[in-house]
Amino acid sequence: MIRFAAIASSLVLCATPSIANEIFNYQPQPVLAAQPLQIPSRTIDILGIQIGMTVGVAKSSIEKALPGLKINTSASRLSYSSRGVTVQTPDFVSDVTVNPIMNVVKPVKVNEALALTFSGPASGNQLIAAARRTTYSDVVQAPAVEVLKKALIDKYGPPSFTNESGGDTSLSWTFIGGEQRTCAPKAECSFPTGEYSPSQLATIAGDQSQVELAVFAKITNSASDLSKVSQSSIFLGSATRRKATAKADLDSLKEAAQAALAKASQNVSAPKL
């Protein structure tokens, strides 16, 4: 199971620069379009949020599903250093979150948290991962484990893999080539667990996973009533889409660095001899 916090990351790619690095700002040209990822005859989402959505559309989906909750955005910029020059993009929205409401005096009975991660400007600034966590502080108001499990299966279909252990129920749905694969965790169904983080763009761009879309859900039962849910979490991601966005962002940065280096090297005269 991928940890909820694993997708909340900032996107600042920067190799260790030399002291004399000259910084060039550039505006990336999008080479990928933000487009919701579709599976034939299926709609795979979390609260209407789909992989490939733009920031605006994803925020609208949150507002519709969870009205009244505060939506937070975090801005980042991508930068890359090579041979004495550094190029960097303008700020862009890299993360959208809904944080749980904390109230010690009167705890909220149902607490929602969301974390969405978006790619950089060159890849369309599109959603590449989403996670939702729902916590029930009042066991009376919590759904039964079996009720929530049925709701997940009704929404996503029969799971590719199910496991029950230590009070937790884990379910996953894996799609490759537009088709669901019924499999336990193994090579063809493996999903990369690393973050879409600065130093990992090159690794992500070379990832070999063929998972087009994956859903991971976890249900934890209540200690006071084992039949009820204490907390549930759902993660939605695409290894192939993430690979494509990482390659687009990285290639754009490298091309900009080469152009900046060529510009900085023009008309450089010899030192006085």
PDB file of C-alpha atoms in Angstrom:
ATOM      1  CA  MET A   1       0.000   0.000   0.000  1.00  0.00           C
ATOM      2  CA  ILE A   2       1.320   3.395  -0.913  1.00  0.00           C
ATOM      3  CA  ARG A   3       1.432   5.771   2.058  1.00  0.00           C
ATOM      4  CA  PHE A   4      -0.935   8.745   1.922  1.00  0.00           C
ATOM      5  CA  ALA A   5       1.871  11.247   2.513  1.00  0.00           C
ATOM      6  CA  ALA A   6       3.981   9.755  -0.273  1.00  0.00           C
ATOM      7  CA  ILE A   7       2.346  11.846  -3.003  1.00  0.00           C
ATOM      8  CA  ALA A   8       2.453  15.232  -1.282  1.00  0.00           C
ATOM      9  CA  SER A   9       5.720  16.563  -2.744  1.00  0.00           C
ATOM     10  CA  SER A  10       7.267  19.787  -4.071  1.00  0.00           C
ATOM     11  CA  LEU A  11       8.757  19.769  -7.549  1.00  0.00           C
ATOM     12  CA  VAL A  12      12.092  21.586  -7.647  1.00  0.00           C
ATOM     13  CA  LEU A  13      14.630  19.855  -9.861  1.00  0.00           C
ATOM     14  CA  CYS A  14      18.107  21.225  -9.414  1.00  0.00           C
ATOM     15  CA  ALA A  15      21.447  19.529  -9.895  1.00  0.00           C
ATOM     16  CA  THR A  16      24.179  20.887  -7.617  1.00  0.00           C
ATOM     17  CA  PRO A  17      25.125  24.196  -9.264  1.00  0.00           C
ATOM     18  CA  SER A  18      28.557  25.716  -9.443  1.00  0.00           C
ATOM     19  CA  ILE A  19      29.185  28.983  -7.644  1.00  0.00           C
ATOM     20  CA  ALA A  20      29.336  30.901 -10.940  1.00  0.00           C
ATOM     21  CA  ASN A  21      26.019  29.603 -12.310  1.00  0.00           C
ATOM     22  CA  GLU A  22      24.013  32.122 -14.293  1.00  0.00           C
ATOM     23  CA  ILE A  23      20.221  31.791 -13.880  1.00  0.00           C
ATOM     24  CA  PHE A  24      17.921  31.949 -16.914  1.00  0.00           C
ATOM     25  CA  ASN A  25      14.130  32.103 -16.603  1.00  0.00           C
ATOM     26  CA  TYR A  26      12.231  30.433 -19.406  1.00  0.00           C
ATOM     27  CA  GLN A  27       8.623  29.695 -20.320  1.00  0.00           C
ATOM     28  CA  PRO A  28       8.182  25.997 -21.183  1.00  0.00           C
ATOM     29  CA  GLN A  29       6.063  25.165 -24.201  1.00  0.00           C
ATOM     30  CA  PRO A  30       3.580  22.384 -23.336  1.00  0.00           C
ATOM     31  CA  VAL A  31       4.344  19.208 -25.258  1.00  0.00           C
ATOM     32  CA  LEU A  32       1.674  17.129 -23.520  1.00  0.00           C
ATOM     33  CA  ALA A  33      -1.968  18.105 -23.126  1.00  0.00           C
ATOM     34  CA  ALA A  34      -3.764  17.648 -19.825  1.00  0.00           C
ATOM     35  CA  GLN A  35      -6.390  15.025 -20.602  1.00  0.00           C
ATOM     36  CA  PRO A  36      -8.283  12.730 -18.192  1.00  0.00           C
ATOM     37  CA  LEU A  37      -7.069   9.151 -18.427  1.00  0.00           C
ATOM     38  CA  GLN A  38      -9.840   6.900 -19.696  1.00  0.00           C
ATOM     39  CA  ILE A  39     -10.263   3.145 -19.381  1.00  0.00           C
ATOM     40  CA  PRO A  40     -12.684   1.628 -21.938  1.00  0.00           C
ATOM     41  CA  SER A  41     -16.199   1.297 -20.473  1.00  0.00           C
ATOM     42  CA  ARG A  42     -14.932   2.398 -17.029  1.00  0.00           C
ATOM     43  CA  THR A  43     -14.614   5.682 -15.161  1.00  0.00           C
ATOM     44  CA  ILE A  44     -11.904   5.492 -12.519  1.00  0.00           C
ATOM     45  CA  ASP A  45     -11.845   8.437 -10.145  1.00  0.00           C
ATOM     46  CA  ILE A  46     -11.798   9.648  -6.550  1.00  0.00           C
ATOM     47  CA  LEU A  47     -14.712  12.004  -5.878  1.00  0.00           C
ATOM     48  CA  GLY A  48     -14.863  12.725  -9.613  1.00  0.00           C
ATOM     49  CA  ILE A  49     -11.121  13.482  -9.726  1.00  0.00           C
ATOM     50  CA  GLN A  50      -9.291  11.711 -12.579  1.00  0.00           C
ATOM     51  CA  ILE A  51      -5.652  11.314 -13.534  1.00  0.00           C
ATOM     52  CA  GLY A  52      -4.770  13.846 -16.247  1.00  0.00           C
ATOM     53  CA  MET A  53      -7.125  16.613 -15.080  1.00  0.00           C
ATOM     54  CA  THR A  54      -6.017  20.226 -14.946  1.00  0.00           C
ATOM     55  CA  VAL A  55      -5.704  22.039 -11.623  1.00  0.00           C
ATOM     56  CA  GLY A  56      -8.879  24.005 -12.262  1.00  0.00           C
ATOM     57  CA  VAL A  57     -11.024  21.005 -13.149  1.00  0.00           C
ATOM     58  CA  ALA A  58      -9.684  18.988 -10.202  1.00  0.00           C
ATOM     59  CA  LYS A  59     -10.441  21.828  -7.764  1.00  0.00           C
ATOM     60  CA  SER A  60     -13.961  22.129  -9.169  1.00  0.00           C
ATOM     61  CA  SER A  61     -14.470  18.406  -8.555  1.00  0.00           C
ATOM     62  CA  ILE A  62     -13.368  18.826  -4.935  1.00  0.00           C
ATOM     63  CA  GLU A  63     -15.676  21.803  -4.404  1.00  0.00           C
ATOM     64  CA  LYS A  64     -18.587  19.817  -5.766  1.00  0.00           C
ATOM     65  CA  ALA A  65     -17.858  16.662  -3.730  1.00  0.00           C
ATOM     66  CA  LEU A  66     -16.782  18.320  -0.472  1.00  0.00           C
ATOM     67  CA  PRO A  67     -18.443  21.736  -0.357  1.00  0.00           C
ATOM     68  CA  GLY A  68     -17.304  24.113   2.347  1.00  0.00           C
ATOM     69  CA  LEU A  69     -13.861  22.608   2.931  1.00  0.00           C
ATOM     70  CA  LYS A  70     -10.816  24.834   2.414  1.00  0.00           C
ATOM     71  CA  ILE A  71      -8.726  23.944  -0.622  1.00  0.00           C
ATOM     72  CA  ASN A  72      -5.023  24.765  -0.397  1.00  0.00           C
ATOM     73  CA  THR A  73      -2.576  25.118  -3.286  1.00  0.00           C
ATOM     74  CA  SER A  74       1.220  25.022  -3.265  1.00  0.00           C
ATOM     75  CA  ALA A  75       3.367  26.593  -5.980  1.00  0.00           C
ATOM     76  CA  SER A  76       6.751  25.342  -7.136  1.00  0.00           C
ATOM     77  CA  ARG A  77       9.132  25.863  -9.998  1.00  0.00           C
ATOM     78  CA  LEU A  78      11.360  23.429 -11.833  1.00  0.00           C
ATOM     79  CA  SER A  79      15.027  24.228 -12.302  1.00  0.00           C
ATOM     80  CA  TYR A  80      17.981  22.425 -13.836  1.00  0.00           C
ATOM     81  CA  SER A  81      21.701  23.184 -13.815  1.00  0.00           C
ATOM     82  CA  SER A  82      24.305  22.177 -16.384  1.00  0.00           C
ATOM     83  CA  ARG A  83      27.807  23.393 -17.225  1.00  0.00           C
ATOM     84  CA  GLY A  84      27.582  26.690 -15.392  1.00  0.00           C
ATOM     85  CA  VAL A  85      24.011  27.730 -16.268  1.00  0.00           C
ATOM     86  CA  THR A  86      20.727  27.177 -14.458  1.00  0.00           C
ATOM     87  CA  VAL A  87      17.306  27.349 -16.117  1.00  0.00           C
ATOM     88  CA  GLN A  88      14.071  27.610 -14.189  1.00  0.00           C
ATOM     89  CA  THR A  89      10.371  27.662 -14.983  1.00  0.00           C
ATOM     90  CA  PRO A  90       7.814  30.139 -13.655  1.00  0.00           C
ATOM     91  CA  ASP A  91       5.881  29.122 -10.554  1.00  0.00           C
ATOM     92  CA  PHE A  92       3.120  26.573 -11.152  1.00  0.00           C
ATOM     93  CA  VAL A  93       0.656  24.714  -8.947  1.00  0.00           C
ATOM     94  CA  SER A  94       2.313  21.463  -7.912  1.00  0.00           C
ATOM     95  CA  ASP A  95       0.043  20.372  -5.048  1.00  0.00           C
ATOM     96  CA  VAL A  96      -3.591  20.784  -4.059  1.00  0.00           C
ATOM     97  CA  THR A  97      -4.630  19.643  -0.594  1.00  0.00           C
ATOM     98  CA  VAL A  98      -7.559  19.540   1.764  1.00  0.00           C
ATOM     99  CA  ASN A  99      -6.277  19.215   5.304  1.00  0.00           C
ATOM    100  CA  PRO A 100      -8.177  17.470   8.113  1.00  0.00           C
ATOM    101  CA  ILE A 101      -9.993  19.772  10.513  1.00  0.00           C
ATOM    102  CA  MET A 102      -8.442  19.601  13.965  1.00  0.00           C
ATOM    103  CA  ASN A 103     -10.691  20.367  16.955  1.00  0.00           C
ATOM    104  CA  VAL A 104      -9.616  18.929  20.306  1.00  0.00           C
ATOM    105  CA  VAL A 105     -12.655  20.236  22.215  1.00  0.00           C
ATOM    106  CA  LYS A 106     -15.222  18.857  19.793  1.00  0.00           C
ATOM    107  CA  PRO A 107     -13.683  16.429  17.295  1.00  0.00           C
ATOM    108  CA  VAL A 108     -15.173  16.338  13.814  1.00  0.00           C
ATOM    109  CA  LYS A 109     -17.069  13.068  13.414  1.00  0.00           C
ATOM    110  CA  VAL A 110     -15.927  12.540   9.816  1.00  0.00           C
ATOM    111  CA  ASN A 111     -12.629  14.090   8.778  1.00  0.00           C
ATOM    112  CA  GLU A 112     -11.577  14.313   5.139  1.00  0.00           C
ATOM    113  CA  ALA A 113      -8.082  14.865   3.752  1.00  0.00           C
ATOM    114  CA  LEU A 114      -7.004  15.024   0.121  1.00  0.00           C
ATOM    115  CA  ALA A 115      -3.620  15.342  -1.569  1.00  0.00           C
ATOM    116  CA  LEU A 116      -3.230  15.874  -5.316  1.00  0.00           C
ATOM    117  CA  THR A 117       0.097  16.097  -7.135  1.00  0.00           C
ATOM    118  CA  PHE A 118       0.538  17.795 -10.518  1.00  0.00           C
ATOM    119  CA  SER A 119       3.287  17.643 -13.128  1.00  0.00           C
ATOM    120  CA  GLY A 120       5.256  20.596 -14.468  1.00  0.00           C
ATOM    121  CA  PRO A 121       4.386  23.152 -17.183  1.00  0.00           C
ATOM    122  CA  ALA A 122       5.914  21.311 -20.154  1.00  0.00           C
ATOM    123  CA  SER A 123       3.771  18.228 -19.469  1.00  0.00           C
ATOM    124  CA  GLY A 124       0.525  20.191 -19.186  1.00  0.00           C
ATOM    125  CA  ASN A 125       0.570  20.722 -15.402  1.00  0.00           C
ATOM    126  CA  GLN A 126      -1.745  17.729 -15.084  1.00  0.00           C
ATOM    127  CA  LEU A 127      -2.794  15.510 -12.195  1.00  0.00           C
ATOM    128  CA  ILE A 128      -0.480  12.523 -11.815  1.00  0.00           C
ATOM    129  CA  ALA A 129      -1.534  11.185  -8.400  1.00  0.00           C
ATOM    130  CA  ALA A 130      -4.387  11.604  -5.943  1.00  0.00           C
ATOM    131  CA  ALA A 131      -5.047  10.315  -2.447  1.00  0.00           C
ATOM    132  CA  ARG A 132      -8.003  10.572  -0.088  1.00  0.00           C
ATOM    133  CA  ARG A 133      -8.096   9.718   3.598  1.00  0.00           C
ATOM    134  CA  THR A 134     -11.316   9.592   5.627  1.00  0.00           C
ATOM    135  CA  THR A 135     -11.160   9.294   9.410  1.00  0.00           C
ATOM    136  CA  TYR A 136     -14.143   8.510  11.644  1.00  0.00           C
ATOM    137  CA  SER A 137     -13.810   9.738  15.233  1.00  0.00           C
ATOM    138  CA  ASP A 138     -17.330   8.587  16.159  1.00  0.00           C
ATOM    139  CA  VAL A 139     -17.763   4.849  15.714  1.00  0.00           C
ATOM    140  CA  VAL A 140     -21.548   5.260  15.717  1.00  0.00           C
ATOM    141  CA  GLN A 141     -21.332   7.452  12.626  1.00  0.00           C
ATOM    142  CA  ALA A 142     -18.811   5.194  10.881  1.00  0.00           C
ATOM    143  CA  PRO A 143     -19.884   2.758   8.149  1.00  0.00           C
ATOM    144  CA  ALA A 144     -19.471  -0.967   8.594  1.00  0.00           C
ATOM    145  CA  VAL A 145     -16.328  -2.470   7.073  1.00  0.00           C
ATOM    146  CA  GLU A 146     -18.373  -4.737   4.816  1.00  0.00           C
ATOM    147  CA  VAL A 147     -20.552  -1.814   3.685  1.00  0.00           C
ATOM    148  CA  LEU A 148     -17.520   0.237   2.640  1.00  0.00           C
ATOM    149  CA  LYS A 149     -15.882  -2.774   1.004  1.00  0.00           C
ATOM    150  CA  LYS A 150     -19.052  -3.372  -1.050  1.00  0.00           C
ATOM    151  CA  ALA A 151     -19.195   0.326  -2.007  1.00  0.00           C
ATOM    152  CA  LEU A 152     -15.617   0.155  -3.313  1.00  0.00           C
ATOM    153  CA  ILE A 153     -16.354  -2.957  -5.359  1.00  0.00           C
ATOM    154  CA  ASP A 154     -19.564  -1.405  -6.707  1.00  0.00           C
ATOM    155  CA  LYS A 155     -17.553   1.629  -7.834  1.00  0.00           C
ATOM    156  CA  TYR A 156     -14.382   0.034  -9.204  1.00  0.00           C
ATOM    157  CA  GLY A 157     -15.499  -3.526  -9.930  1.00  0.00           C
ATOM    158  CA  PRO A 158     -14.017  -6.798  -8.664  1.00  0.00           C
ATOM    159  CA  PRO A 159     -10.541  -6.059  -7.306  1.00  0.00           C
ATOM    160  CA  SER A 160      -7.349  -7.347  -8.871  1.00  0.00           C
ATOM    161  CA  PHE A 161      -6.040  -8.206  -5.434  1.00  0.00           C
ATOM    162  CA  THR A 162      -7.481  -8.409  -1.912  1.00  0.00           C
ATOM    163  CA  ASN A 163      -5.786  -8.984   1.411  1.00  0.00           C
ATOM    164  CA  GLU A 164      -7.070  -8.976   5.000  1.00  0.00           C
ATOM    165  CA  SER A 165      -4.555  -8.845   7.813  1.00  0.00           C
ATOM    166  CA  GLY A 166      -4.342  -7.425  11.323  1.00  0.00           C
ATOM    167  CA  GLY A 167      -7.588  -5.504  11.184  1.00  0.00           C
ATOM    168  CA  ASP A 168      -6.839  -4.012   7.757  1.00  0.00           C
ATOM    169  CA  THR A 169      -8.524  -4.805   4.477  1.00  0.00           C
ATOM    170  CA  SER A 170      -6.544  -3.921   1.357  1.00  0.00           C
ATOM    171  CA  LEU A 171      -7.912  -3.928  -2.181  1.00  0.00           C
ATOM    172  CA  SER A 172      -6.295  -2.942  -5.462  1.00  0.00           C
ATOM    173  CA  TRP A 173      -7.345  -2.525  -9.079  1.00  0.00           C
ATOM    174  CA  THR A 174      -4.725  -2.649 -11.828  1.00  0.00           C
ATOM    175  CA  PHE A 175      -5.218  -1.734 -15.488  1.00  0.00           C
ATOM    176  CA  ILE A 176      -2.686  -2.415 -18.252  1.00  0.00           C
ATOM    177  CA  GLY A 177      -3.355  -1.733 -21.914  1.00  0.00           C
ATOM    178  CA  GLY A 178      -6.939  -0.710 -21.199  1.00  0.00           C
ATOM    179  CA  GLU A 179      -7.750  -4.011 -19.486  1.00  0.00           C
ATOM    180  CA  GLN A 180      -7.938  -4.965 -15.830  1.00  0.00           C
ATOM    181  CA  ARG A 181      -5.340  -7.475 -14.728  1.00  0.00           C
ATOM    182  CA  THR A 182      -6.358  -9.930 -12.042  1.00  0.00           C
ATOM    183  CA  CYS A 183      -3.148 -10.513 -10.197  1.00  0.00           C
ATOM    184  CA  ALA A 184      -1.385 -10.517  -6.881  1.00  0.00           C
ATOM    185  CA  PRO A 185       1.487  -8.057  -6.583  1.00  0.00           C
ATOM    186  CA  LYS A 186       4.025  -9.249  -9.147  1.00  0.00           C
ATOM    187  CA  ALA A 187       6.215  -7.879 -11.908  1.00  0.00           C
ATOM    188  CA  GLU A 188       3.557  -6.976 -14.468  1.00  0.00           C
ATOM    189  CA  CYS A 189       1.330  -5.378 -11.836  1.00  0.00           C
ATOM    190  CA  SER A 190       4.063  -3.585  -9.901  1.00  0.00           C
ATOM    191  CA  PHE A 191       3.533   0.098  -9.283  1.00  0.00           C
ATOM    192  CA  PRO A 192       6.448   2.465  -8.525  1.00  0.00           C
ATOM    193  CA  THR A 193       6.282   3.821  -4.974  1.00  0.00           C
ATOM    194  CA  GLY A 194       8.735   6.711  -5.323  1.00  0.00           C
ATOM    195  CA  GLU A 195       7.565  10.305  -5.267  1.00  0.00           C
ATOM    196  CA  TYR A 196       7.374  12.572  -8.330  1.00  0.00           C
ATOM    197  CA  SER A 197      10.266  14.462  -6.811  1.00  0.00           C
ATOM    198  CA  PRO A 198      13.063  16.701  -8.094  1.00  0.00           C
ATOM    199  CA  SER A 199      15.929  14.258  -8.147  1.00  0.00           C
ATOM    200  CA  GLN A 200      13.759  11.402  -9.409  1.00  0.00           C
ATOM    201  CA  LEU A 201      12.525  12.773 -12.759  1.00  0.00           C
ATOM    202  CA  ALA A 202      15.192  10.906 -14.741  1.00  0.00           C
ATOM    203  CA  THR A 203      14.449   7.679 -12.849  1.00  0.00           C
ATOM    204  CA  ILE A 204      10.707   8.081 -13.380  1.00  0.00           C
ATOM    205  CA  ALA A 205      11.194   8.798 -17.094  1.00  0.00           C
ATOM    206  CA  GLY A 206      13.013   5.465 -17.401  1.00  0.00           C
ATOM    207  CA  ASP A 207      10.556   3.446 -15.324  1.00  0.00           C
ATOM    208  CA  GLN A 208       9.549   0.126 -16.882  1.00  0.00           C
ATOM    209  CA  SER A 209       6.155  -0.310 -15.224  1.00  0.00           C
ATOM    210  CA  GLN A 210       3.309  -0.770 -17.709  1.00  0.00           C
ATOM    211  CA  VAL A 211       0.526   0.024 -15.239  1.00  0.00           C
ATOM    212  CA  GLU A 212      -1.807   2.412 -17.010  1.00  0.00           C
ATOM    213  CA  LEU A 213      -3.988   3.028 -13.979  1.00  0.00           C
ATOM    214  CA  ALA A 214      -4.008   1.727 -10.423  1.00  0.00           C
ATOM    215  CA  VAL A 215      -6.282   2.134  -7.428  1.00  0.00           C
ATOM    216  CA  PHE A 216      -5.170   1.117  -3.939  1.00  0.00           C
ATOM    217  CA  ALA A 217      -7.665   1.144  -1.076  1.00  0.00           C
ATOM    218  CA  LYS A 218      -7.172   0.364   2.604  1.00  0.00           C
ATOM    219  CA  ILE A 219      -9.813  -0.023   5.298  1.00  0.00           C
ATOM    220  CA  THR A 220      -8.833  -0.030   8.969  1.00  0.00           C
ATOM    221  CA  ASN A 221     -11.399  -1.222  11.477  1.00  0.00           C
ATOM    222  CA  SER A 222     -12.206   0.465  14.790  1.00  0.00           C
ATOM    223  CA  ALA A 223     -10.566  -0.846  17.953  1.00  0.00           C
ATOM    224  CA  SER A 224     -13.827  -0.380  19.863  1.00  0.00           C
ATOM    225  CA  ASP A 225     -15.967  -2.130  17.231  1.00  0.00           C
ATOM    226  CA  LEU A 226     -14.160  -4.387  14.787  1.00  0.00           C
ATOM    227  CA  SER A 227     -17.116  -4.357  12.413  1.00  0.00           C
ATOM    228  CA  LYS A 228     -16.869  -0.577  11.929  1.00  0.00           C
ATOM    229  CA  VAL A 229     -14.408   1.559   9.967  1.00  0.00           C
ATOM    230  CA  SER A 230     -11.885   3.698  11.806  1.00  0.00           C
ATOM    231  CA  GLN A 231     -10.120   5.053   8.730  1.00  0.00           C
ATOM    232  CA  SER A 232     -10.101   4.475   4.995  1.00  0.00           C
ATOM    233  CA  SER A 233      -7.681   5.621   2.314  1.00  0.00           C
ATOM    234  CA  ILE A 234      -7.661   5.486  -1.475  1.00  0.00           C
ATOM    235  CA  PHE A 235      -4.765   6.185  -3.821  1.00  0.00           C
ATOM    236  CA  LEU A 236      -5.114   6.729  -7.575  1.00  0.00           C
ATOM    237  CA  GLY A 237      -2.158   6.842  -9.952  1.00  0.00           C
ATOM    238  CA  SER A 238      -0.776   5.962 -13.365  1.00  0.00           C
ATOM    239  CA  ALA A 239       2.782   4.741 -13.895  1.00  0.00           C
ATOM    240  CA  THR A 240       2.672   5.277 -17.667  1.00  0.00           C
ATOM    241  CA  ARG A 241       1.222   8.800 -17.460  1.00  0.00           C
ATOM    242  CA  ARG A 242       3.704   9.748 -14.737  1.00  0.00           C
ATOM    243  CA  LYS A 243       6.542   8.425 -16.892  1.00  0.00           C
ATOM    244  CA  ALA A 244       5.372  10.508 -19.865  1.00  0.00           C
ATOM    245  CA  THR A 245       5.060  13.712 -17.829  1.00  0.00           C
ATOM    246  CA  ALA A 246       8.461  13.243 -16.200  1.00  0.00           C
ATOM    247  CA  LYS A 247      10.107  12.768 -19.599  1.00  0.00           C
ATOM    248  CA  ALA A 248       8.381  15.859 -21.008  1.00  0.00           C
ATOM    249  CA  ASP A 249       9.383  18.026 -18.046  1.00  0.00           C
ATOM    250  CA  LEU A 250      12.963  16.765 -18.011  1.00  0.00           C
ATOM    251  CA  ASP A 251      13.463  17.052 -21.783  1.00  0.00           C
ATOM    252  CA  SER A 252      12.144  20.625 -21.696  1.00  0.00           C
ATOM    253  CA  LEU A 253      14.572  21.567 -18.932  1.00  0.00           C
ATOM    254  CA  LYS A 254      17.529  20.019 -20.736  1.00  0.00           C
ATOM    255  CA  GLU A 255      16.692  21.752 -24.018  1.00  0.00           C
ATOM    256  CA  ALA A 256      16.331  25.086 -22.235  1.00  0.00           C
ATOM    257  CA  ALA A 257      19.676  24.560 -20.509  1.00  0.00           C
ATOM    258  CA  GLN A 258      21.376  23.866 -23.829  1.00  0.00           C
ATOM    259  CA  ALA A 259      19.854  27.000 -25.350  1.00  0.00           C
ATOM    260  CA  ALA A 260      20.867  29.092 -22.342  1.00  0.00           C
ATOM    261  CA  LEU A 261      24.405  27.724 -22.479  1.00  0.00           C
ATOM    262  CA  ALA A 262      24.690  28.580 -26.172  1.00  0.00           C
ATOM    263  CA  LYS A 263      23.424  32.113 -25.489  1.00  0.00           C
ATOM    264  CA  ALA A 264      25.747  32.622 -22.545  1.00  0.00           C
ATOM    265  CA  SER A 265      28.709  31.415 -24.611  1.00  0.00           C
ATOM    266  CA  GLN A 266      28.137  33.824 -27.512  1.00  0.00           C
ATOM    267  CA  ASN A 267      30.732  36.502 -28.158  1.00  0.00           C
ATOM    268  CA  VAL A 268      32.933  35.415 -25.288  1.00  0.00           C
ATOM    269  CA  SER A 269      36.271  37.015 -26.028  1.00  0.00           C
ATOM    270  CA  ALA A 270      39.665  35.739 -25.058  1.00  0.00           C
ATOM    271  CA  PRO A 271      41.170  37.134 -21.858  1.00  0.00           C
ATOM    272  CA  LYS A 272      43.683  39.943 -22.086  1.00  0.00           C
ATOM    273  CA  LEU A 273      47.088  38.424 -22.734  1.00  0.00           C
TER     274      LEU A 273
END
